[in-house]
Short mmCIF file of C-alpha atoms in Angstrom, two decimals:
data_model
loop_
_atom_site.label_atom_id
_atom_site.label_comp_id
_atom_site.label_asym_id
_atom_site.label_seq_id
_atom_site.Cartn_x
_atom_site.Cartn_y
_atom_site.Cartn_z
CA MET Q 1 28.43 70.19 4.25
CA ASP Q 2 29.53 73.52 5.75
CA ARG Q 3 26.36 75.16 4.46
CA LEU Q 4 24.10 72.79 6.39
CA PRO Q 5 22.83 74.09 9.65
CA LYS Q 6 24.42 72.49 12.65
CA VAL Q 7 21.02 71.13 13.72
CA GLY Q 8 20.59 69.31 10.41
CA ILE Q 9 23.46 66.92 10.98
CA PRO Q 10 21.91 65.26 14.07
CA ILE Q 11 18.59 64.98 12.23
CA ILE Q 12 20.20 63.19 9.30
CA ILE Q 13 22.08 60.90 11.65
CA GLY Q 14 18.86 60.22 13.53
CA ILE Q 15 17.01 59.36 10.31
CA ILE Q 16 19.76 56.96 9.28
CA ILE Q 17 19.68 55.26 12.68
CA LEU Q 18 15.88 55.02 12.50
CA VAL Q 19 16.03 53.41 9.05
CA ILE Q 20 18.57 50.90 10.32
CA ILE Q 21 16.42 50.11 13.35
CA ILE Q 22 13.31 49.62 11.21
CA ALA Q 23 15.25 47.43 8.79
CA LYS Q 24 16.55 45.37 11.70
CA SER Q 25 13.14 45.19 13.35
CA ALA Q 26 10.95 44.34 10.35
CA VAL Q 27 10.52 40.68 9.57
CA THR Q 28 8.38 39.24 6.76
CA ILE Q 29 7.43 35.57 6.97
CA ASP Q 30 6.25 33.98 3.73
CA SER Q 31 3.43 31.48 3.28
CA GLY Q 32 4.20 28.01 4.55
CA GLU Q 33 6.79 29.35 7.00
CA ALA Q 34 6.99 30.19 10.68
CA GLY Q 35 9.53 32.11 12.75
CA VAL Q 36 11.30 31.27 15.99
CA LEU Q 37 12.07 34.35 18.08
CA TYR Q 38 15.43 34.56 19.86
CA LYS Q 39 15.88 37.14 22.63
CA PRO Q 40 19.52 37.52 23.66
CA PHE Q 41 18.50 39.71 26.60
CA GLY Q 42 15.27 37.90 27.43
CA GLY Q 43 15.97 34.20 28.03
CA GLY Q 44 17.09 33.08 24.58
CA VAL Q 45 14.80 31.05 22.34
CA VAL Q 46 11.10 31.60 22.99
CA THR Q 47 9.57 28.15 23.61
CA ASP Q 48 6.57 29.05 25.75
CA ALA Q 49 4.71 30.95 23.01
CA PRO Q 50 3.60 30.01 19.47
CA PRO Q 51 6.06 30.78 16.67
CA LEU Q 52 5.58 33.85 14.52
CA GLY Q 53 3.11 33.20 11.73
CA GLU Q 54 2.94 34.37 8.14
CA GLY Q 55 3.04 38.11 7.42
CA PHE Q 56 4.86 41.23 8.58
CA HIS Q 57 6.27 41.45 12.11
CA VAL Q 58 8.19 44.09 14.04
CA VAL Q 59 10.61 42.87 16.70
CA ALA Q 60 13.24 44.55 18.80
CA PRO Q 61 16.34 45.17 16.69
CA TRP Q 62 18.56 43.17 19.04
CA ASN Q 63 16.32 40.09 18.73
CA LYS Q 64 16.62 37.51 15.93
CA VAL Q 65 14.01 35.51 14.04
CA PHE Q 66 14.89 32.08 12.61
CA ILE Q 67 12.53 31.11 9.81
CA TYR Q 68 11.49 27.48 9.20
CA GLU Q 69 9.42 25.92 6.44
CA VAL Q 70 6.47 24.21 8.10
CA ARG Q 71 4.84 22.76 4.99
CA ARG Q 72 5.08 19.06 4.15
CA GLN Q 73 8.45 18.38 2.59
CA GLU Q 74 9.87 15.41 0.71
CA LEU Q 75 13.17 13.71 1.28
CA LYS Q 76 14.36 11.41 -1.51
CA GLU Q 77 17.05 8.95 -0.56
CA ILE Q 78 18.84 6.11 -2.36
CA MET Q 79 20.43 3.66 0.07
CA ASN Q 80 22.58 0.55 -0.21
CA VAL Q 81 21.35 -2.04 2.27
CA LEU Q 82 21.91 -5.74 2.86
CA SER Q 83 19.31 -8.51 2.63
CA SER Q 84 19.05 -11.32 5.18
CA ASN Q 85 21.62 -13.40 3.27
CA GLY Q 86 24.08 -10.53 2.89
CA LEU Q 87 23.37 -9.45 -0.69
CA ASP Q 88 23.71 -5.79 -1.60
CA ILE Q 89 20.30 -4.19 -2.33
CA LYS Q 90 19.67 -0.67 -3.61
CA LEU Q 91 16.59 0.89 -2.05
CA GLU Q 92 15.02 4.10 -3.31
CA ALA Q 93 12.61 5.76 -0.89
CA SER Q 94 10.74 9.02 -0.35
CA VAL Q 95 9.93 10.42 3.07
CA TRP Q 96 7.18 12.98 3.69
CA TYR Q 97 7.79 15.05 6.82
CA GLN Q 98 7.36 18.46 8.42
CA PRO Q 99 8.44 20.08 11.68
CA GLU Q 100 5.85 20.30 14.42
CA ALA Q 101 4.82 23.95 14.17
CA LYS Q 102 3.67 24.23 17.78
CA ASN Q 103 7.06 22.96 19.01
CA LEU Q 104 9.20 24.90 16.57
CA GLY Q 105 10.99 26.77 19.37
CA LYS Q 106 11.98 23.52 21.10
CA LEU Q 107 13.13 22.06 17.78
CA HIS Q 108 15.35 25.09 17.17
CA GLN Q 109 16.70 25.07 20.73
CA GLU Q 110 17.43 21.35 21.09
CA ILE Q 111 18.25 20.26 17.53
CA GLY Q 112 18.58 23.26 15.26
CA GLY Q 113 17.72 24.15 11.71
CA ASP Q 114 19.67 21.22 10.29
CA TYR Q 115 17.32 18.67 11.89
CA LEU Q 116 17.00 16.85 8.56
CA ASN Q 117 20.65 15.76 8.50
CA ARG Q 118 21.01 15.49 12.25
CA ILE Q 119 17.93 13.41 13.03
CA LEU Q 120 15.68 12.35 10.17
CA LEU Q 121 18.14 11.18 7.53
CA PRO Q 122 20.26 8.96 9.84
CA THR Q 123 17.08 7.51 11.32
CA ILE Q 124 15.64 6.62 7.91
CA ARG Q 125 18.89 4.93 6.88
CA SER Q 126 19.11 2.96 10.11
CA ALA Q 127 15.47 1.83 9.92
CA ALA Q 128 15.81 0.81 6.26
CA ARG Q 129 18.90 -1.29 6.94
CA SER Q 130 17.24 -2.93 9.93
CA VAL Q 131 14.02 -3.77 8.06
CA VAL Q 132 15.52 -4.93 4.75
CA GLY Q 133 17.93 -7.17 6.66
CA ARG Q 134 14.98 -9.32 7.73
CA TYR Q 135 14.01 -10.34 4.19
CA THR Q 136 15.49 -12.44 1.40
CA PRO Q 137 15.99 -11.02 -2.12
CA GLU Q 138 13.05 -13.13 -3.35
CA GLN Q 139 10.76 -11.53 -0.78
CA LEU Q 140 12.02 -8.04 -1.58
CA TYR Q 141 11.50 -8.63 -5.31
CA SER Q 142 8.03 -10.10 -5.17
CA SER Q 143 5.51 -9.40 -2.45
CA LYS Q 144 7.06 -7.69 0.56
CA ARG Q 145 7.41 -4.09 -0.63
CA ASP Q 146 4.30 -2.89 1.22
CA ALA Q 147 5.43 -4.66 4.39
CA ILE Q 148 8.90 -3.10 4.15
CA GLN Q 149 7.37 0.33 3.62
CA ALA Q 150 5.15 0.01 6.68
CA GLU Q 151 7.93 -1.33 8.90
CA ILE Q 152 10.39 1.43 7.94
CA PHE Q 153 7.68 3.99 8.70
CA ASP Q 154 6.93 2.45 12.11
CA GLU Q 155 10.59 2.16 13.14
CA THR Q 156 11.44 5.69 12.02
CA LYS Q 157 8.42 7.15 13.78
CA LYS Q 158 9.35 5.32 16.98
CA ILE Q 159 12.92 6.67 16.94
CA ILE Q 160 12.02 10.31 16.19
CA LYS Q 161 9.29 10.40 18.80
CA ASN Q 162 9.70 13.50 21.01
CA GLN Q 163 12.09 15.02 18.46
CA TYR Q 164 9.49 17.60 17.29
CA ILE Q 165 9.38 16.14 13.75
CA GLN Q 166 6.13 14.92 12.21
CA LEU Q 167 6.56 11.88 9.93
CA ASP Q 168 3.69 11.62 7.43
CA GLU Q 169 4.65 8.77 5.09
CA VAL Q 170 7.47 6.56 3.88
CA LEU Q 171 7.25 5.37 0.27
CA VAL Q 172 9.50 2.65 -1.16
CA ARG Q 173 9.79 3.66 -4.81
CA ASP Q 174 12.15 0.99 -6.07
CA VAL Q 175 14.10 -2.06 -4.95
CA THR Q 176 17.06 -2.91 -7.19
CA LEU Q 177 18.72 -6.31 -6.92
CA PRO Q 178 22.02 -7.38 -8.49
CA ALA Q 179 21.40 -8.39 -12.13
CA THR Q 180 22.41 -12.04 -11.64
CA ILE Q 181 20.13 -12.41 -8.61
CA LYS Q 182 17.23 -10.75 -10.40
CA GLU Q 183 17.59 -13.09 -13.40
CA ALA Q 184 17.78 -16.14 -11.14
CA ILE Q 185 14.65 -15.08 -9.26
CA GLU Q 186 12.77 -14.47 -12.52
CA ARG Q 187 13.73 -17.92 -13.81
CA LYS Q 188 12.62 -19.51 -10.56
CA LEU Q 189 9.30 -17.64 -10.59
CA LYS Q 190 8.72 -18.68 -14.20
CA GLN Q 191 9.41 -22.33 -13.39
CA GLU Q 192 7.09 -22.16 -10.39
CA GLN Q 193 4.36 -20.66 -12.58
CA GLU Q 194 4.78 -23.37 -15.21
CA SER Q 195 4.69 -26.03 -12.50
CA LEU Q 196 1.47 -24.58 -11.07
CA GLU Q 197 -0.11 -24.51 -14.53
CA TYR Q 198 0.88 -28.15 -15.17
CA GLU Q 199 -0.45 -29.18 -11.77
CA PHE Q 200 -3.70 -27.36 -12.51
CA ARG Q 201 -4.09 -29.23 -15.82
CA LEU Q 202 -3.46 -32.56 -14.09
CA ILE Q 203 -6.02 -31.82 -11.40
CA SER Q 204 -8.56 -30.72 -14.02
CA ALA Q 205 -8.02 -33.90 -16.07
CA GLN Q 206 -8.30 -36.05 -12.96
CA LYS Q 207 -11.54 -34.38 -11.92
CA GLU Q 208 -12.98 -34.80 -15.43
CA ALA Q 209 -12.08 -38.54 -15.40
CA GLU Q 210 -13.70 -38.91 -11.97
CA ARG Q 211 -16.80 -37.16 -13.25
CA GLN Q 212 -17.08 -39.48 -16.23
CA VAL Q 213 -16.62 -42.55 -14.01
CA ILE Q 214 -19.31 -41.34 -11.62
CA GLU Q 215 -21.65 -40.57 -14.51
CA ALA Q 216 -21.10 -44.00 -16.09
CA GLN Q 217 -21.55 -45.72 -12.73
CA GLY Q 218 -24.79 -43.82 -12.19
CA LYS Q 219 -26.16 -44.90 -15.57
CA SER Q 220 -25.14 -48.49 -14.91
CA ASP Q 221 -26.84 -48.52 -11.51
CA ALA Q 222 -29.99 -46.95 -12.97
CA ASN Q 223 -30.18 -49.55 -15.73
CA ARG Q 224 -29.60 -52.38 -13.28
CA ILE Q 225 -32.30 -51.15 -10.91
CA LEU Q 226 -34.73 -50.63 -13.79
CA SER Q 227 -33.98 -54.10 -15.19
CA GLN Q 228 -34.54 -55.74 -11.81
CA SER Q 229 -37.83 -53.92 -11.28
CA LEU Q 230 -39.41 -54.80 -14.65
CA ASN Q 231 -40.74 -58.37 -14.06
CA ASP Q 232 -43.59 -60.04 -16.02
CA GLN Q 233 -46.30 -59.13 -13.55
CA ILE Q 234 -45.36 -55.40 -13.61
CA LEU Q 235 -45.34 -55.42 -17.40
CA LYS Q 236 -48.81 -57.01 -17.47
CA ASP Q 237 -50.14 -54.43 -15.02
CA LYS Q 238 -48.70 -51.61 -17.08
CA GLY Q 239 -50.24 -53.14 -20.22
CA ILE Q 240 -53.68 -53.31 -18.61
CA GLU Q 241 -53.37 -49.66 -17.45
CA ALA Q 242 -52.47 -48.59 -20.98
CA THR Q 243 -55.37 -50.58 -22.45
CA LEU Q 244 -57.86 -48.96 -20.11
CA MET Q 245 -56.56 -45.47 -20.97
CA LEU Q 246 -56.77 -46.15 -24.72
CA ALA Q 247 -60.24 -47.64 -24.40
CA LYS Q 248 -61.44 -44.36 -22.89
CA SER Q 249 -60.08 -42.26 -25.74
CA ASN Q 250 -62.27 -41.01 -28.64
CA ASN Q 251 -60.08 -42.47 -31.35
CA SER Q 252 -61.45 -45.49 -33.22
CA LYS Q 253 -59.64 -48.75 -32.43
CA VAL Q 254 -60.06 -52.53 -32.21
CA ILE Q 255 -58.80 -54.21 -29.05
CA VAL Q 256 -58.15 -57.95 -29.20
CA ILE Q 257 -58.08 -59.23 -25.62
CA GLY Q 258 -55.45 -61.85 -24.78
CA ALA Q 259 -53.98 -62.00 -28.27
CA GLY Q 260 -50.52 -60.51 -27.50
CA ASP Q 261 -47.42 -61.93 -25.83
CA GLY Q 262 -48.09 -62.87 -22.24
CA GLY Q 263 -51.82 -62.47 -22.76
CA LEU Q 264 -51.64 -58.71 -23.27
CA PRO Q 265 -54.26 -57.14 -25.56
CA ILE Q 266 -53.51 -56.10 -29.13
CA ILE Q 267 -54.82 -52.70 -30.16
CA LEU Q 268 -55.77 -52.09 -33.79
CA GLY Q 269 -57.03 -48.77 -34.96
CA ASN Q 270 -56.23 -45.33 -36.40
CA ASP Q 271 -56.44 -41.72 -35.23
#
């Protein structure tokens, strides 16, 4: 060290300080992230300008940059909730969310980086308990999953409004009932299905019997009307019409007038 010129020591110290300043000033923000700038000597968190985007940035060494993931993220949660009649239900849900990039500074200032545990997670749990508590286990097991999903989404979105968090979707992945309740519901559904099938067979048999009665009645009425309409005079007229038509044909025949029953002609002949 004694051999170094006296001027070299300040240069080395200056280089070291410069390296430290550059290291403190350089900030790299990865893809899918954004940075919130904090100025301890300039008003604190910057909320009136867009956050720092992806790439390399140089900031004053006394400033700080807080990096947030701004891509869509998934929260998986398994919750124990109560149905309308007080039974314990296990609900498995997924929540798709992301911070509002344009309001990232306000999110950092008012809520902080742990916004998931401070805001979103308690809200999801509260909304799930509120919604599931409106339904019976039978409804939860059978046909109400889509309705539950939509209602949890709506309630959560309403609560986190103006909290700088964007809620994209709530998915109910599974609803688990106590084993005894599930078995009872399955037995009940099976009995209802069998009852519906039996009722369908009865209705089908009844309709078939009604059809046969209507068909028989129609045939009876047709025969009665036909019988009433065929009197002697009509038969004679029909016989005369048939005789005239046969007399005009080219086939050889012998017609005996007045020789049949009721005075109708007898026709003798061949093709």
